[in-house]
Amino acid sequence: MNNIELLQQDIATHTAQDVSQHPEWDEILQRLEKCFIDRDTQLIEQKHLLEIHGVKCFPRGDLIAISGKEKCGKTTACRILTTALLRGEYEGIRALEKNLRILWIDTEQARLSTRTVSRGIDMMCGFLPTSDQIRFLNLREWGDKPSMRIVLQVMFDSFRPDFVILDGI
């Protein structure tokens, strides 16, 4: 159970007056104040990596999840996005930046399946992307998660990807 869950559990057992006496009350209020956004909040516009039929999407630095049932096309959707990023445009999807570095991490499929994805992207691109443009990493057999985190940190630090696909989160 994390701190917020413990705090929520603790708050649920108290009256409103008791809650305001909580030792972390002031800190929580300060953190909440930073979370409020209204129509006049001044924000810096984010840079987006893609545009789909004129609509900007995939802001740089954001985490985006594509979820769905097994075999519903999540990997295919990621192939299409990757192809657009590599080619500059694909089927109405346009890359808004050039020379992006893509890291594709597969944690569930066999190595053969990861290679199939790689070759499919090659065919969709119409050229062979270099290892400076895209890297595929298959961690299915890696096993223990603590050392997998270290491996991922090494990959992020050495390859410096702009776009990461984690297939099988």
mmCIF file with all atom_site columns, C-alpha atoms in Angstrom:
data_model
loop_
_atom_site.group_PDB
_atom_site.id
_atom_site.type_symbol
_atom_site.label_atom_id
_atom_site.label_alt_id
_atom_site.label_comp_id
_atom_site.label_asym_id
_atom_site.label_entity_id
_atom_site.label_seq_id
_atom_site.pdbx_PDB_ins_code
_atom_site.Cartn_x
_atom_site.Cartn_y
_atom_site.Cartn_z
_atom_site.occupancy
_atom_site.B_iso_or_equiv
_atom_site.pdbx_formal_charge
_atom_site.auth_seq_id
_atom_site.auth_comp_id
_atom_site.auth_asym_id
_atom_site.auth_atom_id
_atom_site.pdbx_PDB_model_num
ATOM 1   C CA . MET A 1 1   ? 0.000   0.000   0.000   1.00 0.00 ? 1   MET A CA 1
ATOM 2   C CA . ASN A 1 2   ? 1.482   3.402   -0.976  1.00 0.00 ? 2   ASN A CA 1
ATOM 3   C CA . ASN A 1 3   ? 1.430   6.599   1.109   1.00 0.00 ? 3   ASN A CA 1
ATOM 4   C CA . ILE A 1 4   ? -1.632  8.040   -0.635  1.00 0.00 ? 4   ILE A CA 1
ATOM 5   C CA . GLU A 1 5   ? -3.622  4.838   -0.052  1.00 0.00 ? 5   GLU A CA 1
ATOM 6   C CA . LEU A 1 6   ? -2.585  4.781   3.597   1.00 0.00 ? 6   LEU A CA 1
ATOM 7   C CA . LEU A 1 7   ? -3.548  8.423   3.923   1.00 0.00 ? 7   LEU A CA 1
ATOM 8   C CA . GLN A 1 8   ? -6.918  7.823   2.237   1.00 0.00 ? 8   GLN A CA 1
ATOM 9   C CA . GLN A 1 9   ? -7.565  4.881   4.559   1.00 0.00 ? 9   GLN A CA 1
ATOM 10  C CA . ASP A 1 10  ? -6.609  7.001   7.549   1.00 0.00 ? 10  ASP A CA 1
ATOM 11  C CA . ILE A 1 11  ? -8.820  9.906   6.390   1.00 0.00 ? 11  ILE A CA 1
ATOM 12  C CA . ALA A 1 12  ? -11.811 7.606   5.851   1.00 0.00 ? 12  ALA A CA 1
ATOM 13  C CA . THR A 1 13  ? -11.813 6.748   9.554   1.00 0.00 ? 13  THR A CA 1
ATOM 14  C CA . HIS A 1 14  ? -11.924 10.375  10.728  1.00 0.00 ? 14  HIS A CA 1
ATOM 15  C CA . THR A 1 15  ? -14.413 13.224  10.698  1.00 0.00 ? 15  THR A CA 1
ATOM 16  C CA . ALA A 1 16  ? -13.820 16.310  8.531   1.00 0.00 ? 16  ALA A CA 1
ATOM 17  C CA . GLN A 1 17  ? -12.456 18.174  11.553  1.00 0.00 ? 17  GLN A CA 1
ATOM 18  C CA . ASP A 1 18  ? -10.055 15.310  12.348  1.00 0.00 ? 18  ASP A CA 1
ATOM 19  C CA . VAL A 1 19  ? -8.818  15.273  8.741   1.00 0.00 ? 19  VAL A CA 1
ATOM 20  C CA . SER A 1 20  ? -7.760  18.923  8.815   1.00 0.00 ? 20  SER A CA 1
ATOM 21  C CA . GLN A 1 21  ? -5.656  18.077  11.874  1.00 0.00 ? 21  GLN A CA 1
ATOM 22  C CA . HIS A 1 22  ? -3.742  15.376  9.949   1.00 0.00 ? 22  HIS A CA 1
ATOM 23  C CA . PRO A 1 23  ? 0.038   15.910  10.248  1.00 0.00 ? 23  PRO A CA 1
ATOM 24  C CA . GLU A 1 24  ? 0.442   16.010  6.430   1.00 0.00 ? 24  GLU A CA 1
ATOM 25  C CA . TRP A 1 25  ? -2.572  18.311  5.856   1.00 0.00 ? 25  TRP A CA 1
ATOM 26  C CA . ASP A 1 26  ? -0.566  21.433  4.901   1.00 0.00 ? 26  ASP A CA 1
ATOM 27  C CA . GLU A 1 27  ? 1.710   19.469  2.565   1.00 0.00 ? 27  GLU A CA 1
ATOM 28  C CA . ILE A 1 28  ? -1.289  17.875  0.863   1.00 0.00 ? 28  ILE A CA 1
ATOM 29  C CA . LEU A 1 29  ? -2.952  21.260  0.370   1.00 0.00 ? 29  LEU A CA 1
ATOM 30  C CA . GLN A 1 30  ? 0.247   22.695  -1.140  1.00 0.00 ? 30  GLN A CA 1
ATOM 31  C CA . ARG A 1 31  ? 0.571   19.761  -3.535  1.00 0.00 ? 31  ARG A CA 1
ATOM 32  C CA . LEU A 1 32  ? -3.118  20.003  -4.471  1.00 0.00 ? 32  LEU A CA 1
ATOM 33  C CA . GLU A 1 33  ? -2.774  23.717  -5.231  1.00 0.00 ? 33  GLU A CA 1
ATOM 34  C CA . LYS A 1 34  ? -0.214  22.879  -7.934  1.00 0.00 ? 34  LYS A CA 1
ATOM 35  C CA . CYS A 1 35  ? -2.636  20.368  -9.500  1.00 0.00 ? 35  CYS A CA 1
ATOM 36  C CA . PHE A 1 36  ? -5.492  22.779  -10.196 1.00 0.00 ? 36  PHE A CA 1
ATOM 37  C CA . ILE A 1 37  ? -5.844  23.869  -13.813 1.00 0.00 ? 37  ILE A CA 1
ATOM 38  C CA . ASP A 1 38  ? -8.429  26.317  -15.038 1.00 0.00 ? 38  ASP A CA 1
ATOM 39  C CA . ARG A 1 39  ? -9.030  28.028  -18.374 1.00 0.00 ? 39  ARG A CA 1
ATOM 40  C CA . ASP A 1 40  ? -6.662  30.894  -17.506 1.00 0.00 ? 40  ASP A CA 1
ATOM 41  C CA . THR A 1 41  ? -3.746  28.756  -16.312 1.00 0.00 ? 41  THR A CA 1
ATOM 42  C CA . GLN A 1 42  ? -0.611  29.788  -18.217 1.00 0.00 ? 42  GLN A CA 1
ATOM 43  C CA . LEU A 1 43  ? 1.155   26.713  -19.560 1.00 0.00 ? 43  LEU A CA 1
ATOM 44  C CA . ILE A 1 44  ? 4.022   26.090  -21.963 1.00 0.00 ? 44  ILE A CA 1
ATOM 45  C CA . GLU A 1 45  ? 2.834   24.426  -25.167 1.00 0.00 ? 45  GLU A CA 1
ATOM 46  C CA . GLN A 1 46  ? 4.160   20.914  -25.579 1.00 0.00 ? 46  GLN A CA 1
ATOM 47  C CA . LYS A 1 47  ? 5.990   19.670  -28.634 1.00 0.00 ? 47  LYS A CA 1
ATOM 48  C CA . HIS A 1 48  ? 4.183   16.810  -30.326 1.00 0.00 ? 48  HIS A CA 1
ATOM 49  C CA . LEU A 1 49  ? 5.845   14.001  -32.248 1.00 0.00 ? 49  LEU A CA 1
ATOM 50  C CA . LEU A 1 50  ? 2.986   13.100  -34.598 1.00 0.00 ? 50  LEU A CA 1
ATOM 51  C CA . GLU A 1 51  ? 0.004   14.574  -36.356 1.00 0.00 ? 51  GLU A CA 1
ATOM 52  C CA . ILE A 1 52  ? -2.869  12.319  -37.435 1.00 0.00 ? 52  ILE A CA 1
ATOM 53  C CA . HIS A 1 53  ? -5.087  13.865  -40.100 1.00 0.00 ? 53  HIS A CA 1
ATOM 54  C CA . GLY A 1 54  ? -4.232  17.345  -38.816 1.00 0.00 ? 54  GLY A CA 1
ATOM 55  C CA . VAL A 1 55  ? -4.570  16.592  -35.092 1.00 0.00 ? 55  VAL A CA 1
ATOM 56  C CA . LYS A 1 56  ? -1.354  16.816  -33.062 1.00 0.00 ? 56  LYS A CA 1
ATOM 57  C CA . CYS A 1 57  ? -0.739  13.875  -30.749 1.00 0.00 ? 57  CYS A CA 1
ATOM 58  C CA . PHE A 1 58  ? 1.940   12.099  -28.748 1.00 0.00 ? 58  PHE A CA 1
ATOM 59  C CA . PRO A 1 59  ? 3.404   15.026  -26.788 1.00 0.00 ? 59  PRO A CA 1
ATOM 60  C CA . ARG A 1 60  ? 7.120   14.683  -26.155 1.00 0.00 ? 60  ARG A CA 1
ATOM 61  C CA . GLY A 1 61  ? 7.708   13.353  -22.648 1.00 0.00 ? 61  GLY A CA 1
ATOM 62  C CA . ASP A 1 62  ? 4.200   12.015  -22.077 1.00 0.00 ? 62  ASP A CA 1
ATOM 63  C CA . LEU A 1 63  ? 3.378   8.394   -21.358 1.00 0.00 ? 63  LEU A CA 1
ATOM 64  C CA . ILE A 1 64  ? 0.737   7.044   -23.723 1.00 0.00 ? 64  ILE A CA 1
ATOM 65  C CA . ALA A 1 65  ? -0.853  3.627   -23.303 1.00 0.00 ? 65  ALA A CA 1
ATOM 66  C CA . ILE A 1 66  ? -2.505  1.676   -26.076 1.00 0.00 ? 66  ILE A CA 1
ATOM 67  C CA . SER A 1 67  ? -4.538  -1.011  -24.410 1.00 0.00 ? 67  SER A CA 1
ATOM 68  C CA . GLY A 1 68  ? -6.924  -3.652  -25.613 1.00 0.00 ? 68  GLY A CA 1
ATOM 69  C CA . LYS A 1 69  ? -7.634  -7.337  -25.702 1.00 0.00 ? 69  LYS A CA 1
ATOM 70  C CA . GLU A 1 70  ? -5.109  -9.854  -26.933 1.00 0.00 ? 70  GLU A CA 1
ATOM 71  C CA . LYS A 1 71  ? -4.647  -9.898  -30.730 1.00 0.00 ? 71  LYS A CA 1
ATOM 72  C CA . CYS A 1 72  ? -6.717  -6.743  -31.326 1.00 0.00 ? 72  CYS A CA 1
ATOM 73  C CA . GLY A 1 73  ? -4.013  -4.856  -33.248 1.00 0.00 ? 73  GLY A CA 1
ATOM 74  C CA . LYS A 1 74  ? -2.011  -2.953  -30.616 1.00 0.00 ? 74  LYS A CA 1
ATOM 75  C CA . THR A 1 75  ? 1.323   -4.014  -32.112 1.00 0.00 ? 75  THR A CA 1
ATOM 76  C CA . THR A 1 76  ? 0.101   -3.204  -35.614 1.00 0.00 ? 76  THR A CA 1
ATOM 77  C CA . ALA A 1 77  ? -0.933  0.271   -34.460 1.00 0.00 ? 77  ALA A CA 1
ATOM 78  C CA . CYS A 1 78  ? 2.548   0.764   -33.003 1.00 0.00 ? 78  CYS A CA 1
ATOM 79  C CA . ARG A 1 79  ? 4.124   -0.433  -36.282 1.00 0.00 ? 79  ARG A CA 1
ATOM 80  C CA . ILE A 1 80  ? 2.125   2.204   -38.162 1.00 0.00 ? 80  ILE A CA 1
ATOM 81  C CA . LEU A 1 81  ? 3.167   4.972   -35.746 1.00 0.00 ? 81  LEU A CA 1
ATOM 82  C CA . THR A 1 82  ? 6.789   3.843   -35.922 1.00 0.00 ? 82  THR A CA 1
ATOM 83  C CA . THR A 1 83  ? 6.710   3.778   -39.717 1.00 0.00 ? 83  THR A CA 1
ATOM 84  C CA . ALA A 1 84  ? 5.353   7.324   -39.817 1.00 0.00 ? 84  ALA A CA 1
ATOM 85  C CA . LEU A 1 85  ? 8.112   8.495   -37.462 1.00 0.00 ? 85  LEU A CA 1
ATOM 86  C CA . LEU A 1 86  ? 10.799  6.835   -39.592 1.00 0.00 ? 86  LEU A CA 1
ATOM 87  C CA . ARG A 1 87  ? 9.465   7.836   -43.011 1.00 0.00 ? 87  ARG A CA 1
ATOM 88  C CA . GLY A 1 88  ? 8.145   11.249  -42.077 1.00 0.00 ? 88  GLY A CA 1
ATOM 89  C CA . GLU A 1 89  ? 4.605   10.315  -43.187 1.00 0.00 ? 89  GLU A CA 1
ATOM 90  C CA . TYR A 1 90  ? 2.515   7.197   -43.471 1.00 0.00 ? 90  TYR A CA 1
ATOM 91  C CA . GLU A 1 91  ? -1.194  6.893   -44.296 1.00 0.00 ? 91  GLU A CA 1
ATOM 92  C CA . GLY A 1 92  ? -2.189  10.350  -43.057 1.00 0.00 ? 92  GLY A CA 1
ATOM 93  C CA . ILE A 1 93  ? 0.108   10.224  -40.024 1.00 0.00 ? 93  ILE A CA 1
ATOM 94  C CA . ARG A 1 94  ? 2.877   12.805  -40.175 1.00 0.00 ? 94  ARG A CA 1
ATOM 95  C CA . ALA A 1 95  ? 6.017   13.063  -38.048 1.00 0.00 ? 95  ALA A CA 1
ATOM 96  C CA . LEU A 1 96  ? 6.458   16.569  -36.651 1.00 0.00 ? 96  LEU A CA 1
ATOM 97  C CA . GLU A 1 97  ? 10.172  16.084  -35.995 1.00 0.00 ? 97  GLU A CA 1
ATOM 98  C CA . LYS A 1 98  ? 12.924  14.473  -38.043 1.00 0.00 ? 98  LYS A CA 1
ATOM 99  C CA . ASN A 1 99  ? 15.719  12.086  -37.122 1.00 0.00 ? 99  ASN A CA 1
ATOM 100 C CA . LEU A 1 100 ? 13.937  10.619  -34.110 1.00 0.00 ? 100 LEU A CA 1
ATOM 101 C CA . ARG A 1 101 ? 15.412  7.656   -32.295 1.00 0.00 ? 101 ARG A CA 1
ATOM 102 C CA . ILE A 1 102 ? 12.952  4.861   -31.554 1.00 0.00 ? 102 ILE A CA 1
ATOM 103 C CA . LEU A 1 103 ? 13.376  2.080   -29.015 1.00 0.00 ? 103 LEU A CA 1
ATOM 104 C CA . TRP A 1 104 ? 11.022  -0.904  -29.315 1.00 0.00 ? 104 TRP A CA 1
ATOM 105 C CA . ILE A 1 105 ? 11.040  -3.136  -26.220 1.00 0.00 ? 105 ILE A CA 1
ATOM 106 C CA . ASP A 1 106 ? 9.184   -6.435  -26.293 1.00 0.00 ? 106 ASP A CA 1
ATOM 107 C CA . THR A 1 107 ? 8.672   -8.215  -22.976 1.00 0.00 ? 107 THR A CA 1
ATOM 108 C CA . GLU A 1 108 ? 6.200   -10.947 -23.978 1.00 0.00 ? 108 GLU A CA 1
ATOM 109 C CA . GLN A 1 109 ? 6.800   -12.258 -27.499 1.00 0.00 ? 109 GLN A CA 1
ATOM 110 C CA . ALA A 1 110 ? 9.450   -14.693 -28.685 1.00 0.00 ? 110 ALA A CA 1
ATOM 111 C CA . ARG A 1 111 ? 12.569  -13.277 -30.339 1.00 0.00 ? 111 ARG A CA 1
ATOM 112 C CA . LEU A 1 112 ? 11.245  -14.471 -33.699 1.00 0.00 ? 112 LEU A CA 1
ATOM 113 C CA . SER A 1 113 ? 8.102   -12.372 -33.235 1.00 0.00 ? 113 SER A CA 1
ATOM 114 C CA . THR A 1 114 ? 10.172  -9.282  -32.426 1.00 0.00 ? 114 THR A CA 1
ATOM 115 C CA . ARG A 1 115 ? 12.218  -9.842  -35.583 1.00 0.00 ? 115 ARG A CA 1
ATOM 116 C CA . THR A 1 116 ? 8.971   -10.208 -37.563 1.00 0.00 ? 116 THR A CA 1
ATOM 117 C CA . VAL A 1 117 ? 7.825   -6.823  -36.237 1.00 0.00 ? 117 VAL A CA 1
ATOM 118 C CA . SER A 1 118 ? 11.187  -5.326  -37.231 1.00 0.00 ? 118 SER A CA 1
ATOM 119 C CA . ARG A 1 119 ? 10.983  -6.719  -40.763 1.00 0.00 ? 119 ARG A CA 1
ATOM 120 C CA . GLY A 1 120 ? 7.373   -5.565  -41.096 1.00 0.00 ? 120 GLY A CA 1
ATOM 121 C CA . ILE A 1 121 ? 8.424   -2.013  -40.257 1.00 0.00 ? 121 ILE A CA 1
ATOM 122 C CA . ASP A 1 122 ? 11.228  -2.285  -42.848 1.00 0.00 ? 122 ASP A CA 1
ATOM 123 C CA . MET A 1 123 ? 8.671   -3.264  -45.497 1.00 0.00 ? 123 MET A CA 1
ATOM 124 C CA . MET A 1 124 ? 6.247   -0.507  -44.490 1.00 0.00 ? 124 MET A CA 1
ATOM 125 C CA . CYS A 1 125 ? 9.062   2.070   -44.588 1.00 0.00 ? 125 CYS A CA 1
ATOM 126 C CA . GLY A 1 126 ? 10.329  0.922   -47.962 1.00 0.00 ? 126 GLY A CA 1
ATOM 127 C CA . PHE A 1 127 ? 13.908  1.109   -46.666 1.00 0.00 ? 127 PHE A CA 1
ATOM 128 C CA . LEU A 1 128 ? 16.035  -0.417  -43.923 1.00 0.00 ? 128 LEU A CA 1
ATOM 129 C CA . PRO A 1 129 ? 16.173  1.953   -40.940 1.00 0.00 ? 129 PRO A CA 1
ATOM 130 C CA . THR A 1 130 ? 19.594  2.123   -39.311 1.00 0.00 ? 130 THR A CA 1
ATOM 131 C CA . SER A 1 131 ? 20.369  1.122   -35.740 1.00 0.00 ? 131 SER A CA 1
ATOM 132 C CA . ASP A 1 132 ? 20.738  4.847   -35.027 1.00 0.00 ? 132 ASP A CA 1
ATOM 133 C CA . GLN A 1 133 ? 17.066  5.281   -35.983 1.00 0.00 ? 133 GLN A CA 1
ATOM 134 C CA . ILE A 1 134 ? 15.475  2.252   -34.319 1.00 0.00 ? 134 ILE A CA 1
ATOM 135 C CA . ARG A 1 135 ? 16.561  -0.457  -31.922 1.00 0.00 ? 135 ARG A CA 1
ATOM 136 C CA . PHE A 1 136 ? 14.630  -3.573  -30.962 1.00 0.00 ? 136 PHE A CA 1
ATOM 137 C CA . LEU A 1 137 ? 15.134  -5.138  -27.566 1.00 0.00 ? 137 LEU A CA 1
ATOM 138 C CA . ASN A 1 138 ? 13.526  -8.438  -26.582 1.00 0.00 ? 138 ASN A CA 1
ATOM 139 C CA . LEU A 1 139 ? 13.480  -8.923  -22.808 1.00 0.00 ? 139 LEU A CA 1
ATOM 140 C CA . ARG A 1 140 ? 11.109  -11.894 -22.610 1.00 0.00 ? 140 ARG A CA 1
ATOM 141 C CA . GLU A 1 141 ? 13.832  -14.205 -21.325 1.00 0.00 ? 141 GLU A CA 1
ATOM 142 C CA . TRP A 1 142 ? 15.423  -11.627 -19.048 1.00 0.00 ? 142 TRP A CA 1
ATOM 143 C CA . GLY A 1 143 ? 13.505  -12.748 -15.989 1.00 0.00 ? 143 GLY A CA 1
ATOM 144 C CA . ASP A 1 144 ? 14.161  -10.710 -12.882 1.00 0.00 ? 144 ASP A CA 1
ATOM 145 C CA . LYS A 1 145 ? 12.679  -7.242  -12.857 1.00 0.00 ? 145 LYS A CA 1
ATOM 146 C CA . PRO A 1 146 ? 15.249  -5.408  -10.694 1.00 0.00 ? 146 PRO A CA 1
ATOM 147 C CA . SER A 1 147 ? 18.062  -6.047  -13.178 1.00 0.00 ? 147 SER A CA 1
ATOM 148 C CA . MET A 1 148 ? 15.681  -5.384  -16.103 1.00 0.00 ? 148 MET A CA 1
ATOM 149 C CA . ARG A 1 149 ? 15.258  -1.844  -14.765 1.00 0.00 ? 149 ARG A CA 1
ATOM 150 C CA . ILE A 1 150 ? 19.034  -1.410  -14.825 1.00 0.00 ? 150 ILE A CA 1
ATOM 151 C CA . VAL A 1 151 ? 19.189  -2.692  -18.416 1.00 0.00 ? 151 VAL A CA 1
ATOM 152 C CA . LEU A 1 152 ? 16.460  -0.244  -19.441 1.00 0.00 ? 152 LEU A CA 1
ATOM 153 C CA . GLN A 1 153 ? 18.279  2.635   -17.745 1.00 0.00 ? 153 GLN A CA 1
ATOM 154 C CA . VAL A 1 154 ? 21.471  1.713   -19.619 1.00 0.00 ? 154 VAL A CA 1
ATOM 155 C CA . MET A 1 155 ? 19.538  1.606   -22.919 1.00 0.00 ? 155 MET A CA 1
ATOM 156 C CA . PHE A 1 156 ? 17.878  4.964   -22.258 1.00 0.00 ? 156 PHE A CA 1
ATOM 157 C CA . ASP A 1 157 ? 21.173  6.583   -21.262 1.00 0.00 ? 157 ASP A CA 1
ATOM 158 C CA . SER A 1 158 ? 23.197  5.144   -24.154 1.00 0.00 ? 158 SER A CA 1
ATOM 159 C CA . PHE A 1 159 ? 20.667  5.234   -27.025 1.00 0.00 ? 159 PHE A CA 1
ATOM 160 C CA . ARG A 1 160 ? 18.723  8.326   -25.862 1.00 0.00 ? 160 ARG A CA 1
ATOM 161 C CA . PRO A 1 161 ? 15.416  7.408   -27.572 1.00 0.00 ? 161 PRO A CA 1
ATOM 162 C CA . ASP A 1 162 ? 12.830  10.039  -28.464 1.00 0.00 ? 162 ASP A CA 1
ATOM 163 C CA . PHE A 1 163 ? 10.007  7.514   -28.731 1.00 0.00 ? 163 PHE A CA 1
ATOM 164 C CA . VAL A 1 164 ? 9.762   4.267   -26.761 1.00 0.00 ? 164 VAL A CA 1
ATOM 165 C CA . ILE A 1 165 ? 7.353   1.428   -27.383 1.00 0.00 ? 165 ILE A CA 1
ATOM 166 C CA . LEU A 1 166 ? 7.039   -1.018  -24.527 1.00 0.00 ? 166 LEU A CA 1
ATOM 167 C CA . ASP A 1 167 ? 5.157   -3.911  -26.057 1.00 0.00 ? 167 ASP A CA 1
ATOM 168 C CA . GLY A 1 168 ? 3.884   -6.078  -23.233 1.00 0.00 ? 168 GLY A CA 1
ATOM 169 C CA . ILE A 1 169 ? 3.943   -3.791  -20.234 1.00 0.00 ? 169 ILE A CA 1
#
